């Protein structure tokens, strides 16, 4: 089961920094991301979604592999890989799995102009390792699918991670 966590930041650069850190934690296998999206509320009040690009890349890679295999069968592996890669990329960009766009836009409307939020759909997490990494980036928790007890535990862990450590 996946958990949704949304954290608001004062501006887009801080939200981008948080997304980069989440992706790094994913690569280190500390968390397992199903989706990560930045929702930006521009100065004019319009909402812009910055979707993750990994679905398109994964689709292109898988499509190229299948296309190459089918191309080998018909003695045209390069053409098969090209067609498979293009088809996989198109399918990956068209398949909008993960967090509902309308939900993110509605929550984005509550952000002040110029602010941004990071929406994360996490399949597996290791809060003991992830929270200390993310806490210094700041932000405020605006939405979760966690139980009230888990959410309170997360808030307290973030508060403890931000507290100055005795020298």
Short mmCIF file of C-alpha atoms in Angstrom, two decimals:
data_model
loop_
_atom_site.label_atom_id
_atom_site.label_comp_id
_atom_site.label_asym_id
_atom_site.label_seq_id
_atom_site.Cartn_x
_atom_site.Cartn_y
_atom_site.Cartn_z
CA UNK A 1 0.00 0.00 0.00
CA UNK A 2 1.28 3.45 -0.91
CA UNK A 3 1.29 6.53 1.30
CA UNK A 4 0.72 10.05 0.00
CA UNK A 5 2.66 12.89 1.61
CA UNK A 6 2.45 16.51 0.45
CA UNK A 7 4.87 19.13 1.75
CA UNK A 8 4.57 22.86 0.95
CA UNK A 9 7.57 25.13 0.38
CA UNK A 10 7.81 28.90 0.07
CA UNK A 11 9.11 28.75 -3.50
CA UNK A 12 9.81 26.49 -6.46
CA UNK A 13 13.61 26.16 -5.96
CA UNK A 14 13.12 24.73 -2.46
CA UNK A 15 10.51 22.27 -3.76
CA UNK A 16 12.89 21.21 -6.56
CA UNK A 17 15.66 20.69 -4.02
CA UNK A 18 13.32 18.46 -1.98
CA UNK A 19 12.35 16.44 -5.08
CA UNK A 20 16.04 15.94 -5.95
CA UNK A 21 16.71 14.70 -2.41
CA UNK A 22 13.75 12.29 -2.61
CA UNK A 23 15.03 10.90 -5.91
CA UNK A 24 18.48 10.48 -4.33
CA UNK A 25 16.93 8.60 -1.38
CA UNK A 26 15.07 6.43 -3.89
CA UNK A 27 18.32 5.60 -5.70
CA UNK A 28 19.87 4.71 -2.33
CA UNK A 29 16.89 2.38 -1.65
CA UNK A 30 15.89 4.26 1.51
CA UNK A 31 12.44 4.95 0.09
CA UNK A 32 10.58 3.51 -2.88
CA UNK A 33 8.80 6.19 -4.90
CA UNK A 34 5.73 5.43 -6.98
CA UNK A 35 5.35 9.09 -8.03
CA UNK A 36 6.77 12.51 -7.17
CA UNK A 37 5.25 15.73 -8.52
CA UNK A 38 5.86 19.40 -7.81
CA UNK A 39 2.78 21.61 -7.80
CA UNK A 40 3.62 25.27 -8.36
CA UNK A 41 1.25 28.16 -7.82
CA UNK A 42 2.59 30.93 -10.03
CA UNK A 43 2.45 34.60 -9.09
CA UNK A 44 -0.60 35.03 -11.34
CA UNK A 45 -2.40 32.28 -9.39
CA UNK A 46 -2.20 29.62 -12.12
CA UNK A 47 -1.29 26.07 -11.10
CA UNK A 48 1.49 24.19 -12.90
CA UNK A 49 2.30 20.52 -12.35
CA UNK A 50 5.92 19.42 -12.78
CA UNK A 51 5.53 15.66 -13.39
CA UNK A 52 8.36 13.17 -12.90
CA UNK A 53 9.95 12.02 -16.15
CA UNK A 54 10.88 8.48 -15.09
CA UNK A 55 7.70 6.92 -16.55
CA UNK A 56 8.56 8.13 -20.04
CA UNK A 57 12.17 6.93 -19.82
CA UNK A 58 11.11 3.54 -18.46
CA UNK A 59 8.52 3.15 -21.20
CA UNK A 60 11.05 4.03 -23.90
CA UNK A 61 13.60 1.58 -22.53
CA UNK A 62 11.08 -1.24 -22.26
CA UNK A 63 9.68 -0.47 -25.70
CA UNK A 64 13.15 -0.49 -27.24
CA UNK A 65 13.90 -3.88 -25.67
CA UNK A 66 10.65 -5.42 -26.93
CA UNK A 67 11.05 -3.72 -30.31
CA UNK A 68 14.58 -5.08 -30.63
CA UNK A 69 13.38 -8.59 -29.82
CA UNK A 70 10.55 -8.41 -32.34
CA UNK A 71 12.96 -6.83 -34.85
CA UNK A 72 15.33 -9.78 -34.42
CA UNK A 73 12.52 -12.12 -35.34
CA UNK A 74 11.90 -10.18 -38.56
CA UNK A 75 15.64 -9.43 -39.20
CA UNK A 76 15.31 -5.65 -38.57
CA UNK A 77 16.41 -5.13 -34.95
CA UNK A 78 17.37 -1.44 -35.28
CA UNK A 79 14.06 -0.49 -36.85
CA UNK A 80 12.23 -2.57 -34.25
CA UNK A 81 14.13 -0.88 -31.41
CA UNK A 82 13.40 2.60 -32.82
CA UNK A 83 9.69 1.91 -33.25
CA UNK A 84 9.47 0.13 -29.87
CA UNK A 85 11.30 2.97 -28.09
CA UNK A 86 9.05 5.64 -29.61
CA UNK A 87 5.92 3.63 -28.80
CA UNK A 88 7.10 2.96 -25.23
CA UNK A 89 7.87 6.66 -24.67
CA UNK A 90 4.45 7.66 -26.00
CA UNK A 91 2.70 5.10 -23.81
CA UNK A 92 4.72 6.16 -20.76
CA UNK A 93 3.86 9.82 -21.20
CA UNK A 94 0.20 9.05 -21.90
CA UNK A 95 -0.19 6.70 -18.93
CA UNK A 96 -0.77 9.05 -16.03
CA UNK A 97 -0.48 6.72 -13.08
CA UNK A 98 0.14 7.89 -9.58
CA UNK A 99 -1.30 10.93 -7.86
CA UNK A 100 -4.54 12.37 -9.25
CA UNK A 101 -3.89 15.64 -11.12
CA UNK A 102 -7.19 17.24 -10.08
CA UNK A 103 -6.47 16.49 -6.42
CA UNK A 104 -3.04 18.16 -6.72
CA UNK A 105 -4.48 21.18 -8.54
CA UNK A 106 -7.17 21.63 -5.87
CA UNK A 107 -4.60 21.51 -3.07
CA UNK A 108 -2.33 23.80 -5.11
CA UNK A 109 -5.08 26.43 -5.11
CA UNK A 110 -4.59 26.72 -1.34
CA UNK A 111 -0.91 27.63 -1.70
CA UNK A 112 0.04 31.32 -1.67
CA UNK A 113 1.19 32.73 -5.04
CA UNK A 114 4.85 31.87 -5.70
CA UNK A 115 4.78 28.82 -3.43
CA UNK A 116 5.14 25.17 -4.41
CA UNK A 117 4.46 21.76 -2.90
CA UNK A 118 6.01 18.35 -3.40
CA UNK A 119 3.53 15.47 -3.64
CA UNK A 120 5.10 12.08 -3.01
CA UNK A 121 3.52 8.67 -3.40
CA UNK A 122 5.73 6.29 -1.44
CA UNK A 123 5.45 2.52 -1.75
CA UNK A 124 7.99 1.72 0.93
CA UNK A 125 9.65 4.00 3.43
CA UNK A 126 12.30 3.91 6.08
CA UNK A 127 11.45 7.01 8.17
CA UNK A 128 14.36 6.51 10.56
CA UNK A 129 16.72 7.24 7.65
CA UNK A 130 14.57 9.45 5.39
CA UNK A 131 13.30 12.04 7.91
CA UNK A 132 16.74 13.30 9.02
CA UNK A 133 17.70 13.70 5.35
CA UNK A 134 14.56 15.67 4.44
CA UNK A 135 14.03 17.74 7.64
CA UNK A 136 16.78 20.33 6.99
CA UNK A 137 15.01 21.30 3.74
CA UNK A 138 12.12 22.75 5.75
CA UNK A 139 8.59 22.84 4.40
CA UNK A 140 5.33 22.13 6.15
CA UNK A 141 3.20 19.03 5.95
CA UNK A 142 -0.09 19.87 4.22
CA UNK A 143 -1.59 16.46 3.38
CA UNK A 144 -0.95 12.79 4.13
CA UNK A 145 -2.74 9.48 3.84
CA UNK A 146 -1.05 8.32 7.03
CA UNK A 147 -3.03 7.41 10.11
CA UNK A 148 -3.29 10.21 12.71
CA UNK A 149 -0.73 8.40 14.89
CA UNK A 150 1.72 7.95 12.00
CA UNK A 151 1.26 11.58 10.94
CA UNK A 152 1.94 12.83 14.48
CA UNK A 153 5.00 10.58 14.68
CA UNK A 154 6.24 12.05 11.38
CA UNK A 155 5.70 15.63 12.59
CA UNK A 156 7.58 14.93 15.83
CA UNK A 157 10.42 13.19 13.98
CA UNK A 158 10.79 16.20 11.66
CA UNK A 159 10.72 18.58 14.64
CA UNK A 160 13.41 16.52 16.41
CA UNK A 161 15.56 16.36 13.28
CA UNK A 162 15.40 20.15 12.91
CA UNK A 163 16.27 20.83 16.56
CA UNK A 164 19.84 21.98 17.11
CA UNK A 165 22.01 19.13 18.32
CA UNK A 166 24.09 19.69 21.48
CA UNK A 167 27.78 20.15 20.75
#
